[in-house]
XYZ file of C-alpha atoms in Angstrom:
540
model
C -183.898 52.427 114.412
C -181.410 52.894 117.653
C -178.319 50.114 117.903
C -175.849 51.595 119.727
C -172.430 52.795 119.604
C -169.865 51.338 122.360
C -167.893 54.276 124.140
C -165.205 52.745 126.583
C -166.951 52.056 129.820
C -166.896 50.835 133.627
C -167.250 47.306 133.527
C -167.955 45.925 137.145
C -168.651 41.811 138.518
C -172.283 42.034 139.971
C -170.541 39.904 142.494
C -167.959 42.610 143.516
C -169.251 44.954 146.143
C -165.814 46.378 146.700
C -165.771 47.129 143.504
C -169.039 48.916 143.528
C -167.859 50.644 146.201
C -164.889 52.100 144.828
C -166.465 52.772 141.760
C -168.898 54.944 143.607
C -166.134 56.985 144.983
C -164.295 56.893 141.791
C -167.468 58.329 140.313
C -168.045 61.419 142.958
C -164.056 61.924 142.855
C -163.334 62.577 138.726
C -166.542 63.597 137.508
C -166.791 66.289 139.719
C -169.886 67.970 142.565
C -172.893 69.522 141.084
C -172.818 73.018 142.145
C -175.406 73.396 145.174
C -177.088 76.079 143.832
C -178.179 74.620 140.705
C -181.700 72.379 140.870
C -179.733 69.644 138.828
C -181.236 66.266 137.623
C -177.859 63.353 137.408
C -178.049 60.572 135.515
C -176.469 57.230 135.193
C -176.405 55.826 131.869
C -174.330 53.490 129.601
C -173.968 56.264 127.168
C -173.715 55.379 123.674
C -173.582 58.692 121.928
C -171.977 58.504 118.119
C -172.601 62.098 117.013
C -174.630 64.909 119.066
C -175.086 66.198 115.213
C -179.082 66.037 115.161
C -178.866 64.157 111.502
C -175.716 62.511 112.176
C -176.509 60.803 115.536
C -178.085 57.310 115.864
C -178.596 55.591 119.392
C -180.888 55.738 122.320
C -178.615 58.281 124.244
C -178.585 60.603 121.018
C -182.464 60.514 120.790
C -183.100 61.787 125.004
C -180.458 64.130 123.803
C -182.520 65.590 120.697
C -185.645 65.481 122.195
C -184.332 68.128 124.894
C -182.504 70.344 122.666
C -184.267 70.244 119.630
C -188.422 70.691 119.296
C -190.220 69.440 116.275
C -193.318 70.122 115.002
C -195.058 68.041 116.900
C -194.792 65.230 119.688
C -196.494 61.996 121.627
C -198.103 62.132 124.590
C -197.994 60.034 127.087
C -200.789 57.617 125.439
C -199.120 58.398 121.687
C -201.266 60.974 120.535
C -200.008 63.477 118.791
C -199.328 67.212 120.313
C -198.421 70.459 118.231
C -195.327 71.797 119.654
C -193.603 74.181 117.083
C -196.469 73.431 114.286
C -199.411 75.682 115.727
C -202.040 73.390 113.337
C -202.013 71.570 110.294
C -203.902 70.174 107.837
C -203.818 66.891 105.705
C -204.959 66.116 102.327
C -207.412 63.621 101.599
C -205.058 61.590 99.404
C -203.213 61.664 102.710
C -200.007 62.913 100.106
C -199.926 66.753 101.399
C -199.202 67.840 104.457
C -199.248 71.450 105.532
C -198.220 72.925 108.915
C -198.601 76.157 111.049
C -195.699 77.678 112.642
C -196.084 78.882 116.128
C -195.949 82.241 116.215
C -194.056 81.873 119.355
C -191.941 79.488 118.713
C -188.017 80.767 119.215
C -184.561 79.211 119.241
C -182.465 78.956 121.870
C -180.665 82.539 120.948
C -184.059 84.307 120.896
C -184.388 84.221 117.302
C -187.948 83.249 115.596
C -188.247 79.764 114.320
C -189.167 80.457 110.964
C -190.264 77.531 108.087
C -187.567 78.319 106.145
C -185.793 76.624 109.216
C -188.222 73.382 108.898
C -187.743 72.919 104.941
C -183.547 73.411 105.869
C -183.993 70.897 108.563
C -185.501 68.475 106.878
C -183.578 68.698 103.803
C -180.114 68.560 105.508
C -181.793 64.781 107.068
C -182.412 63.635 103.719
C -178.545 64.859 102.321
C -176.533 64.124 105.078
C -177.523 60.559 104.553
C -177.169 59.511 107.991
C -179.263 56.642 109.184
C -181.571 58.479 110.271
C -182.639 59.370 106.768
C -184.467 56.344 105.932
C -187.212 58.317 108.130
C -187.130 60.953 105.398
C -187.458 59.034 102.493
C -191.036 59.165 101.944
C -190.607 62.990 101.816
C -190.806 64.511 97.781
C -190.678 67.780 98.380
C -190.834 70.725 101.329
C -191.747 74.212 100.746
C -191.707 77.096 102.732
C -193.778 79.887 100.723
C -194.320 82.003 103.419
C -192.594 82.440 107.252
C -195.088 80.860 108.948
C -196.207 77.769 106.730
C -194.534 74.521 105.756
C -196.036 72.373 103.041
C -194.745 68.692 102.495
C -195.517 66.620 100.189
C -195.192 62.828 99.965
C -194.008 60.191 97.434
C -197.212 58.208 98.284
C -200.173 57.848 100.683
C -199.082 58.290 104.411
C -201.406 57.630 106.975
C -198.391 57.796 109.309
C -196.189 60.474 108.148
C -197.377 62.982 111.078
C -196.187 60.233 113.286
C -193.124 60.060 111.635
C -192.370 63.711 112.539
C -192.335 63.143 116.210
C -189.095 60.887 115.711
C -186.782 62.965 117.342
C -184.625 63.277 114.226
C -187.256 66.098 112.718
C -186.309 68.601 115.253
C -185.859 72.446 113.939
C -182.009 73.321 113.150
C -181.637 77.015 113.561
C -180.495 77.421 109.914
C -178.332 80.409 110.579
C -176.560 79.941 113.368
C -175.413 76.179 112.146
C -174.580 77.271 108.638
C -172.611 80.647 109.681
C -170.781 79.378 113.129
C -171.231 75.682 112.522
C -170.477 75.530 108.549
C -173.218 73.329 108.004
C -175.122 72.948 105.032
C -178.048 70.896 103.633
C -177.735 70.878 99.888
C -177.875 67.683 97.755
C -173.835 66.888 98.276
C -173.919 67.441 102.234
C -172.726 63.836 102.738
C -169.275 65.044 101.671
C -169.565 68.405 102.018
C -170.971 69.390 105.312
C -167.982 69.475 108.243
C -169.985 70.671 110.920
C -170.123 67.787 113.408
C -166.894 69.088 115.333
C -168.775 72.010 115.847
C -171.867 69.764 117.315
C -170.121 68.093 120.096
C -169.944 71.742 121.698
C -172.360 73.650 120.532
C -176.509 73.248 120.203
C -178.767 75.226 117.549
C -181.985 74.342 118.314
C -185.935 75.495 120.065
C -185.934 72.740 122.820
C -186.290 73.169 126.550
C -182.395 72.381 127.279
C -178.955 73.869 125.376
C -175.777 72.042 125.059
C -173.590 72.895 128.010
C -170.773 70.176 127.604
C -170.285 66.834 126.340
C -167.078 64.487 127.245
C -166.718 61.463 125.377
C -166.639 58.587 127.721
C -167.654 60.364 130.776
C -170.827 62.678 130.517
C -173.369 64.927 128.714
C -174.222 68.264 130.436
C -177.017 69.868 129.373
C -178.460 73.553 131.157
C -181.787 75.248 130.383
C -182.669 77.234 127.677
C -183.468 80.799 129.037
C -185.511 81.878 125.548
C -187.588 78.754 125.530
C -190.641 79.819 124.598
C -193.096 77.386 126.375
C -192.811 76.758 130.029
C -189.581 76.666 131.682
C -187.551 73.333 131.964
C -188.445 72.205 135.622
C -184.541 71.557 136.707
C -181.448 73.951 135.846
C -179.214 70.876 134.212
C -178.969 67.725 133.544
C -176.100 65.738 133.886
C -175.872 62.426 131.896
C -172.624 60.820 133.653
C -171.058 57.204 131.991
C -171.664 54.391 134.173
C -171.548 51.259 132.071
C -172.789 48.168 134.904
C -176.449 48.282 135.852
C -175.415 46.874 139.366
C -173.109 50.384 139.553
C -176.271 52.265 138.658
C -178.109 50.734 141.497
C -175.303 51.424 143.656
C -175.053 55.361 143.124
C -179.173 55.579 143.193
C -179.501 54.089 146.608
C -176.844 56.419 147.799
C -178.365 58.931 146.710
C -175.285 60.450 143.941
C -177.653 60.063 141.290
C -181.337 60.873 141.082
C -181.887 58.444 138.129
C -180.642 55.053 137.012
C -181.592 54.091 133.657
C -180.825 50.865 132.836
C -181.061 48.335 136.121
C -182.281 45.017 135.431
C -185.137 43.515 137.275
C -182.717 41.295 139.338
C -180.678 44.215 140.432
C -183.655 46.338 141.273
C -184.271 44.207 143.890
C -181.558 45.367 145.832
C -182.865 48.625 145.877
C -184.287 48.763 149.327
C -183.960 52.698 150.157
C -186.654 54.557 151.156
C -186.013 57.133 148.800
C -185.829 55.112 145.782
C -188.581 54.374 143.705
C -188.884 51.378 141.332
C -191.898 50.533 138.863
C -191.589 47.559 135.912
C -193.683 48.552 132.676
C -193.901 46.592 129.951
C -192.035 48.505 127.171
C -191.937 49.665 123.306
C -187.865 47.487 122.906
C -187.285 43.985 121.758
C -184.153 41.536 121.530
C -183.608 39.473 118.667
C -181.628 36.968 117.106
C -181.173 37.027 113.224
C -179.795 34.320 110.338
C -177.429 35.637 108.110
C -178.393 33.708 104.894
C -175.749 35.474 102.634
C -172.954 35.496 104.942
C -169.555 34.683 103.749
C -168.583 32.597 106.534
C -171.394 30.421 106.495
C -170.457 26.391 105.719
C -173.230 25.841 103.902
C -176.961 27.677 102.359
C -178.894 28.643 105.385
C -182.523 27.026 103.862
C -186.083 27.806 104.706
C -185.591 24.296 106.741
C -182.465 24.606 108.610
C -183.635 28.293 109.924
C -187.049 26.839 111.084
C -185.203 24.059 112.925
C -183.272 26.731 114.341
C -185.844 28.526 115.297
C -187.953 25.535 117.028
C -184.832 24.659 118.598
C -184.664 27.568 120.604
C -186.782 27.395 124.162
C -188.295 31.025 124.644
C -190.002 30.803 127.569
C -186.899 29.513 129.165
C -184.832 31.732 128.089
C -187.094 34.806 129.576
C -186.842 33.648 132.993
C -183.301 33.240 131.967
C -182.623 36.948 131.063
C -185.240 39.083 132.388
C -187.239 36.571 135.049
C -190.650 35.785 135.104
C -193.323 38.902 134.982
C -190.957 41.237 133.816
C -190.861 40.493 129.947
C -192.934 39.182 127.064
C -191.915 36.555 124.444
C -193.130 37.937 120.822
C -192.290 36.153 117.702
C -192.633 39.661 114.789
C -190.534 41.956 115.200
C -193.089 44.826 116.035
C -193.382 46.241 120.169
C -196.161 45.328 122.143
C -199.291 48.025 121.342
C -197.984 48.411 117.954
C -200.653 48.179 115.112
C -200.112 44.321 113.712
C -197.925 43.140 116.753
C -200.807 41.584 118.606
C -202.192 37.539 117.870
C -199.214 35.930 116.773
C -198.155 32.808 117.862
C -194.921 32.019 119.356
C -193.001 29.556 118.005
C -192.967 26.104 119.462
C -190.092 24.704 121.093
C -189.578 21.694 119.812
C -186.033 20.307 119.551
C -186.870 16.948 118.201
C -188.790 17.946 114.957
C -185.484 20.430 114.898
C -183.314 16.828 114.542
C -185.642 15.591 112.055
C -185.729 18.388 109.720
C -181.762 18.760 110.125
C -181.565 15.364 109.333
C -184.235 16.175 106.336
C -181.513 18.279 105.121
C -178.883 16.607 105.514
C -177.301 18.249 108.170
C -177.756 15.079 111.004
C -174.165 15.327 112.440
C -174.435 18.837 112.962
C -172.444 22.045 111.884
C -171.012 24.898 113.660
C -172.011 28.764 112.834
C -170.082 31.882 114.032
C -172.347 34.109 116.278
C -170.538 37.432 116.570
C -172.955 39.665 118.157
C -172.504 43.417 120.218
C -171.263 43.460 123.688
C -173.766 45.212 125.108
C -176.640 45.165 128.177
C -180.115 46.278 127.075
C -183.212 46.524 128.149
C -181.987 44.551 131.199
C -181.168 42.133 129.217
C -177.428 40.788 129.241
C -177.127 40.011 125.073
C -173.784 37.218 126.145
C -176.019 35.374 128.376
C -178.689 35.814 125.925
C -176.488 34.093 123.427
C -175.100 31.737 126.114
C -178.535 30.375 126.616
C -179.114 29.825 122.594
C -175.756 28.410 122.129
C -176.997 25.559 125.113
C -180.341 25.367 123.212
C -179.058 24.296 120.208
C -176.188 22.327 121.372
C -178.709 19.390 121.793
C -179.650 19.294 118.412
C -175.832 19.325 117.162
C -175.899 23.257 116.328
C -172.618 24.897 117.871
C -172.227 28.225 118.045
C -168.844 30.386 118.092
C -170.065 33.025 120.034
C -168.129 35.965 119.925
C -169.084 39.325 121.750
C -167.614 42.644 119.487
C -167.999 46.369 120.172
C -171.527 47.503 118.882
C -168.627 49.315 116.218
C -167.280 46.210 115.077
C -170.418 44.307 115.199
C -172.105 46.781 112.580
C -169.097 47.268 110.300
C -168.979 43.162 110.343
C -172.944 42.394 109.488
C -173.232 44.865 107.272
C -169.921 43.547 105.264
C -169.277 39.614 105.353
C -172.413 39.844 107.225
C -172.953 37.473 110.133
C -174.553 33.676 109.938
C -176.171 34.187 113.417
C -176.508 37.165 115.568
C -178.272 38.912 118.390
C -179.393 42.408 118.583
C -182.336 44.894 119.673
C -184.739 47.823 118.957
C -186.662 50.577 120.189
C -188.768 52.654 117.847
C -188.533 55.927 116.722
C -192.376 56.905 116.211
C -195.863 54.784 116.773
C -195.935 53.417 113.272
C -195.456 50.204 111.951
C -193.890 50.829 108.820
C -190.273 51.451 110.353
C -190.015 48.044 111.288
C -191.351 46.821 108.093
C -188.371 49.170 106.726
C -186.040 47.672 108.983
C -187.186 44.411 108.828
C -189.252 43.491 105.683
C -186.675 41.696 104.319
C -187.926 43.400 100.720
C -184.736 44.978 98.296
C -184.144 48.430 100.417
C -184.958 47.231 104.019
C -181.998 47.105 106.482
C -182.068 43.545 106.827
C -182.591 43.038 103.005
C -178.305 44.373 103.064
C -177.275 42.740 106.524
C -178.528 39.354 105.219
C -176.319 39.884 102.411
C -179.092 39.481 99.833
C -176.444 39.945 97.465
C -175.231 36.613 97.544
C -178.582 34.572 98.441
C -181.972 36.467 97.956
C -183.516 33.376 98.465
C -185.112 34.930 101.299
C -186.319 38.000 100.256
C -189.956 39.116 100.887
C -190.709 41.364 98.190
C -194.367 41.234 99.026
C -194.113 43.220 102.164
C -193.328 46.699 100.377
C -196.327 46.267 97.935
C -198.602 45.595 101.448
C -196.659 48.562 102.852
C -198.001 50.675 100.512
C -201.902 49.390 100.673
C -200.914 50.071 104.647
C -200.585 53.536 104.305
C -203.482 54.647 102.175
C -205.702 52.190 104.289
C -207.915 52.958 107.184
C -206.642 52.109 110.506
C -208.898 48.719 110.828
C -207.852 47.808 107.511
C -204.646 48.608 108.004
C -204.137 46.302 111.397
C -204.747 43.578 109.155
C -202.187 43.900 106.655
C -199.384 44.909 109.526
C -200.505 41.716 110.564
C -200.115 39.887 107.413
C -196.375 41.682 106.866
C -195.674 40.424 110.508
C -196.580 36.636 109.432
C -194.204 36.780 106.306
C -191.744 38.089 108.284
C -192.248 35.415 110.548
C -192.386 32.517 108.714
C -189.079 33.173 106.782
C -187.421 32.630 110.004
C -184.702 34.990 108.998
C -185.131 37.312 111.852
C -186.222 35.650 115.096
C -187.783 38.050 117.491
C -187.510 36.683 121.202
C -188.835 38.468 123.643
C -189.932 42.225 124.877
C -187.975 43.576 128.277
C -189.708 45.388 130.688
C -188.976 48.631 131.489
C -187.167 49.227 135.180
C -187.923 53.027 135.646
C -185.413 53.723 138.722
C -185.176 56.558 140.341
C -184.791 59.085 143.880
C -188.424 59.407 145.687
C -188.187 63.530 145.107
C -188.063 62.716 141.284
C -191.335 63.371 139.582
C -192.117 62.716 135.957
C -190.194 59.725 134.504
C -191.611 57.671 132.468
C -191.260 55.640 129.321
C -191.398 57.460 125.370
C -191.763 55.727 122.385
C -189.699 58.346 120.874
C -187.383 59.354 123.519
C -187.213 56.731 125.989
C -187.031 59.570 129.002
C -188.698 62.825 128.020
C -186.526 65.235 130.412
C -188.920 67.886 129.645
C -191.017 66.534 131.940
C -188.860 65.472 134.923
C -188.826 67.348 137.899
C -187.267 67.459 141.524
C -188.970 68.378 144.449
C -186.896 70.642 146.632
């Protein structure tokens, strides 16, 4: 799961052209030229980097980040199949509980040493310790063994008809072991949460087999990555990449269309439209990311219980498909009401909620709630997708105004926002999600609303579990062990719970703007990485 982490950023009016262009020139003056003999791929992204530590880091800058530094045993295609990349071949057992891999016997790290499965089994092990938040990938993980250089064998707690998916997340990439435990004094035994002190050392130095190396990283202002001259597959097509901190999507547009930066990575569909240059290329596809808006049933500050009835009139009281021409525009979203991406086994044939704001009155009125209330909607400052999440909220809070519902909307960094819902929690919210694999059962872990599941703390279950799902884990599990027909159905099932609780209120799913210089080959939408930079290349 990737929320982000607010850095301080450029903050422009779309209305402010001046401003754009100064900003342009600011841009060009402080970050400084790209040296004109490097083939170098630039960047402009609302970075949102927390750690550059591979087990530490959780956002959507971290994971393009990992994927170019550090390989993992295997990968997604373009169509989500799976590819070896370090892992030569495996094999799985028929109780789908062991999984054994291959090494590569050409795999190397980025200082020419072999890759080596004693390197996998530290790896993996240090994700599980470190107890980021990226371990809640690892947790169906029992055991890994290295018994020989070349072979990794993993067993799981259960069945796992989607662990080798989960190994593409970005977060499995290969460590190498002893360069981060002698320079970097990292470590991945069981008390690594307290003991390991290594991230320092990760914001300025890279350890791993991928196609780039760490060059630099500024908080704030950009990432700088060069190419690894010991990768062991095909060279990276460009010499760097440089990720520079540009915060306003119209900004973005503004340095594409001049031509200072060869991609622009988060433009909305309205702003893309002012990119008229010959050399710029635009293309909408639908995407893997949703928005939503969530109910904080245990939240301190809420003036009353949130019941099954006053969240459904919430819910009914909201008007979707205006609110997607609202944010995104016609044609270049899609409403979904489960909180699983478009393509996703069990996302597809659900129905979207109606909007219906005068059974919303009734059932308020049912409750005893007539005159209205007012509920404090703290949510992250923060423009994804495309999608602007204060006029988002602007739009709800004029929704369900008419049926008496105020909201305090107040817009937090992404920091505050996530120390705040998962303390006092929040009684209404908005937020978003990409994956981090093809598999269903992260979002189930995320959003299940079962004891363990992210939501089943930032709901504050603790004080009111009246609207736990404890269901969803047991179908979870029949999931896994299932054939993939079979298992549709019960992702589908898990989806409908989820729905019907009305605790987390999936809107809609952007589409992707891909924006980018006409000499740019290559870009193109992951659901692991969002941009695999592997694959990017510049024509000269």
């Amino acid at each position: 799961m990737k929320e982000i982490w607010n850095l301080p950023y450029l903050r422009l009016s779309k209305l402010s052209v001046g401003g754009l262009a100064t900003a342009a020139a600011l841009f060009g003056a402080t970050l400084g030229a790209v040296p004109a003999s490097a083939k170098s791929l630039v960047i402009a992204r609302d970075m949102d980097m927390n750690s550059l530590d591979l087990h530490r880091a959780w956002c959507e800058s971290c994971i393009i980040y990992n994927n170019a530094v550090y390989e993992g045993l295997l990968t997604l295609d373009a169509n989500n199949k799976l590819v070896p990349v370090i892992a030569e071949s495996w094999q799985v057992s028929n109780d789908l509980t062991t999984f054994t891999f291959k090494i590569n016997p050409k795999a190397t790290f980025s200082d020419g040493s072999k890759v080596e499965a004693k390197d996998v089994k530290w790896s993996w092990e240090r994700l599980q310790n470190i107890k980021g938040n990226a371990a809640e990938l690892a947790e169906a993980i029992a055991s890994v063994d290295a018994p020989d250089p070349a072979t990794v064998i993993v067993k799981t707690k259960a069945p796992n008809s989607e662990f080798l998916n989960v190994l593409t997340a970005t977060y499995f990439g290969v460590i190498n072991r002893r360069v981060a435990e002698t320079e970097g004094k990292a470590n991945a035994g069981p008390d690594a949460a307290k003991s390991d002190s290594s991230e320092p050392w990760f914001f300025s130095h890279s350890a791993g087999a991928g196609p780039f190396v760490l060059e630099s990283y500024e908080p704030g202002s950009e990432l700088r990555l060069k190419r690894n001259e010991h990768y062991w597959r095909k060279p990276a097509n460009v010499d760097e990449v440089i990720m520079r901190q540009v915060g306003d999507t119209v900004a973005q547009a503004q340095l594409l269309q001049s031509g200072q930066v060869d991609i622009a990575m988060q433009v909305d569909a309205e702003t893309a439209k002012t990119l008229t240059s010959p050399n710029v290329k635009v293309e909408s596809a639908p995407s893997f990311n949703f928005i939503y808006v969530a109910i904080g049933p245990g939240a301190v500050a809420n003036p009353f219980p949130m019941t099954m009835e006053i969240r459904e009139a919430i819910s009914i009281a909201i008007d979707r498909k205006s609110l997607i021409d609202f944010t995104v525009g016609e044609g270049n979203g899609e409403l979904i009401s489960v909180p699983f991406p478009i393509g996703f086994p069990g996302a597809s044939g659900h129905a979207i909620p109606e909007y219906n704001p005068e059974k919303a009155k009734a059932m308020l009125a049912h409750a005893g709630k007539a005159d209205g209330f007012t509920l404090d909607a703290t949510y992250p400052q923060l423009n994804v997708y495309g999608v602007d999440l204060s006029i988002m909220m602007q739009k709800i809070q004029q929704d369900l105004a008419k049926v008496k519902i105020t909201l305090d909307l107040k817009p937090v960094e992404m920091s505050a926002w996530r120390q705040r819902v998962s303390g006092d929690h929040i009684p209404f919210t908005g937020a978003y999600y990409s994956p981090d694999f093809y598999g269903t059962s992260q979002f189930v872990q995320t959003f299940g609303l079962a004891e363990g599941t992210l939501w089943y703390k930032r709901g504050g279950a603790e004080r009111d579990p009246s609207y736990l799902l404890p269901e969803n884990l047991k179908l979870m599990a029949e999931a896994l062990k299932a054939k993939p027909a079979d298992a549709e159905k019960i992702w589908f099932k898990i989806g409908e719970n989820i729905k019907s609780d009305n605790v987390i209120l999936p809107m809609l799913s952007p589409n992707l703007m891909l924006t980018y210089g006409s000499k740019v080959h290559g870009v193109r939408n992951s659901a692991i990485c969002i941009l695999p930079l592997y694959d990017v290349s510049i024509e000269d």
